[in-house]
Amino acid sequence: MKTEDEKLAARSRRAFLTMGVAGLAGFAGWSWLRSRPLDQGLPGPLRSVLGLNERLARGYFSDDHRMPEFALRAVNSDTRVNGDIGLGSDFDPATWKLEVQNGKTPQLQISLSEIQQLPRIEQITELNCIEGWTEVVHWTGVRFRDFTARYDPAFSATGAQYVRLDTPDEEYFVGLDAASALHPQTLLCFEMNGKPLTLAHGAPLRLVIPVKYGVKNLKRIGRITYTTDRPDDYWANQGYDWYAGL
Ligand SMILES: Nc1nc2c(c(=O)[nH]1)N[C@H]1C(S)=C(S)[C@@H](COP(=O)(O)O)O[C@H]1N2
Ligand SMILES: [Mo]
């Protein structure tokens, strides 16, 4: 028996897949769809799928719904590397600092050891890539929620609105709704499967957000921006769903 949450998750996943570029190309009703009246530049029926996904994402992540967690023996030992946008070789992890833009000046510059003073969390969750593979990873880091309470308490208090993360070179960037960013399983991580992160996996610090597809799990965070405007997002700019929720 599927629970209501699982049904919602499945619907949300289907809605997301409908929107993938490949999904659109293969969509049987495509020619019918194209003949429908346009609504904000998209055929009406497609527009309503997008609307549904957005409504689901908003309601679905506003509570503490937890993604499954696993035992150590379930961890995949051969972790794959996927995606290297924004991971150019012109980078020195030893001099890295995290920039935080919370609307106040001056902008904060935070070291890894300061971040590591926040409560340490270990979590074994799935990383789900939109390409269709999943792996179980053992992550160590701090809660994004705790980080936010420490470095932008006003953001937490007002419950507002969006977060943007950029690689140091700004080549890769993701936008997150506040509910997903502040979800208890959303972490800033510095270890993967019991070892310090490698550069290819996002050292010195990466985002782990199990309620979202892999695309949102940004590696090598350079800057975190708390904002009231919905941020741009690398893959959403290419036509993928902005929420990219599971
Ligand atoms: N900076 C950066 N982060 C990124 C990507 C990327 O191309 N650049 N790819 C994303 C995608 S699509 C996935 S599936 C995961 C893969 O994480 P991994 O390489 O640690 O397995 O990283 C995400 N984070
Ligand atoms: Mo991915």
Short mmCIF file of N, CA and C and ligand atoms in Angstrom, two decimals, residues 79-87 127-131 133 135 139 167 172 192 200-202 206 214-220 235, ligand 1:
data_model
loop_
_atom_site.label_atom_id
_atom_site.label_comp_id
_atom_site.label_asym_id
_atom_site.label_seq_id
_atom_site.Cartn_x
_atom_site.Cartn_y
_atom_site.Cartn_z
N THR A 79 31.66 5.20 -5.77
CA THR A 79 30.87 6.41 -6.05
C THR A 79 31.24 6.95 -7.42
N ARG A 80 30.22 7.26 -8.21
CA ARG A 80 30.54 7.83 -9.51
C ARG A 80 30.60 9.35 -9.45
N VAL A 81 31.31 9.91 -10.38
CA VAL A 81 31.42 11.36 -10.48
C VAL A 81 30.55 11.79 -11.64
N ASN A 82 29.70 12.75 -11.43
CA ASN A 82 28.85 13.20 -12.52
C ASN A 82 28.75 14.72 -12.54
N GLY A 83 29.15 15.34 -13.63
CA GLY A 83 28.99 16.79 -13.76
C GLY A 83 30.21 17.51 -13.23
N ASP A 84 30.85 18.32 -14.07
CA ASP A 84 32.03 19.07 -13.61
C ASP A 84 31.95 20.54 -14.00
N ILE A 85 30.71 21.01 -14.21
CA ILE A 85 30.56 22.42 -14.56
C ILE A 85 30.92 23.26 -13.33
N GLY A 86 31.76 24.24 -13.53
CA GLY A 86 32.19 25.09 -12.41
C GLY A 86 33.31 24.49 -11.58
N LEU A 87 33.87 23.36 -12.04
CA LEU A 87 34.96 22.71 -11.29
C LEU A 87 36.29 22.83 -12.04
N LEU A 127 21.38 9.65 -3.70
CA LEU A 127 21.59 10.73 -4.67
C LEU A 127 20.92 10.27 -5.96
N ASN A 128 19.91 11.02 -6.41
CA ASN A 128 19.12 10.62 -7.57
C ASN A 128 19.42 11.53 -8.74
N CYS A 129 20.06 11.00 -9.77
CA CYS A 129 20.37 11.80 -10.95
C CYS A 129 19.20 11.71 -11.94
N ILE A 130 18.88 12.81 -12.61
CA ILE A 130 17.80 12.78 -13.60
C ILE A 130 18.14 11.89 -14.79
N GLU A 131 19.42 11.51 -14.93
CA GLU A 131 19.78 10.58 -16.01
C GLU A 131 19.25 9.18 -15.73
N TRP A 133 19.98 7.18 -12.70
CA TRP A 133 20.67 6.32 -11.73
C TRP A 133 20.58 6.93 -10.33
N GLU A 135 22.40 6.43 -6.26
CA GLU A 135 23.33 5.69 -5.39
C GLU A 135 23.18 6.16 -3.96
N TRP A 139 27.07 10.76 3.96
CA TRP A 139 27.54 12.14 3.97
C TRP A 139 27.83 12.61 5.38
N THR A 167 29.06 28.21 -7.82
CA THR A 167 30.47 27.80 -7.73
C THR A 167 31.32 29.07 -7.70
N TYR A 172 28.34 27.34 -12.51
CA TYR A 172 27.21 26.49 -12.14
C TYR A 172 26.50 27.15 -10.96
N MET A 192 32.56 12.49 2.38
CA MET A 192 31.74 11.56 1.61
C MET A 192 32.26 10.15 1.89
N ALA A 200 36.66 16.37 -7.28
CA ALA A 200 35.66 15.99 -8.27
C ALA A 200 34.26 15.86 -7.64
N HIS A 201 34.22 15.55 -6.34
CA HIS A 201 32.92 15.45 -5.65
C HIS A 201 32.54 16.76 -4.95
N GLY A 202 33.36 17.82 -5.11
CA GLY A 202 32.91 19.13 -4.65
C GLY A 202 33.67 19.74 -3.50
N ARG A 206 30.14 21.02 -0.36
CA ARG A 206 29.08 20.86 -1.36
C ARG A 206 27.72 20.79 -0.69
N GLY A 214 19.75 15.22 -8.32
CA GLY A 214 21.19 15.48 -8.26
C GLY A 214 21.59 16.86 -8.74
N VAL A 215 20.93 17.35 -9.78
CA VAL A 215 21.29 18.65 -10.36
C VAL A 215 21.35 19.79 -9.35
N LYS A 216 20.56 19.68 -8.27
CA LYS A 216 20.54 20.75 -7.26
C LYS A 216 21.63 20.58 -6.21
N ASN A 217 22.31 19.42 -6.22
CA ASN A 217 23.31 19.13 -5.18
C ASN A 217 24.66 19.73 -5.58
N LEU A 218 24.73 21.05 -5.54
CA LEU A 218 25.87 21.78 -6.09
C LEU A 218 27.19 21.45 -5.40
N LYS A 219 28.19 21.15 -6.23
CA LYS A 219 29.54 20.84 -5.73
C LYS A 219 30.38 22.12 -5.75
N ARG A 220 31.36 22.20 -4.84
CA ARG A 220 32.26 23.35 -4.72
C ARG A 220 31.47 24.67 -4.58
N TRP A 235 20.20 24.48 -14.74
CA TRP A 235 19.45 23.53 -15.56
C TRP A 235 18.03 24.02 -15.84
N1 LIG B 1 29.49 22.34 -9.61
C1 LIG B 1 28.72 21.33 -10.07
N2 LIG B 1 27.92 20.65 -9.21
C2 LIG B 1 27.16 19.63 -9.67
C3 LIG B 1 27.14 19.27 -11.04
C4 LIG B 1 27.97 20.01 -11.93
O1 LIG B 1 28.05 19.78 -13.15
N3 LIG B 1 28.76 21.02 -11.39
N4 LIG B 1 26.35 18.23 -11.49
C5 LIG B 1 25.21 17.81 -10.61
C6 LIG B 1 24.65 16.51 -10.97
S1 LIG B 1 23.74 16.44 -12.42
C7 LIG B 1 24.76 15.41 -10.16
S2 LIG B 1 23.95 13.96 -10.50
C8 LIG B 1 25.63 15.43 -8.95
C9 LIG B 1 26.61 14.27 -8.96
O2 LIG B 1 27.42 14.30 -7.80
P1 LIG B 1 28.71 13.38 -7.71
O3 LIG B 1 29.62 13.73 -8.85
O4 LIG B 1 29.30 13.62 -6.37
O5 LIG B 1 28.22 11.95 -7.86
O6 LIG B 1 26.34 16.65 -8.85
C10 LIG B 1 25.59 17.81 -9.14
N5 LIG B 1 26.36 18.97 -8.78
#
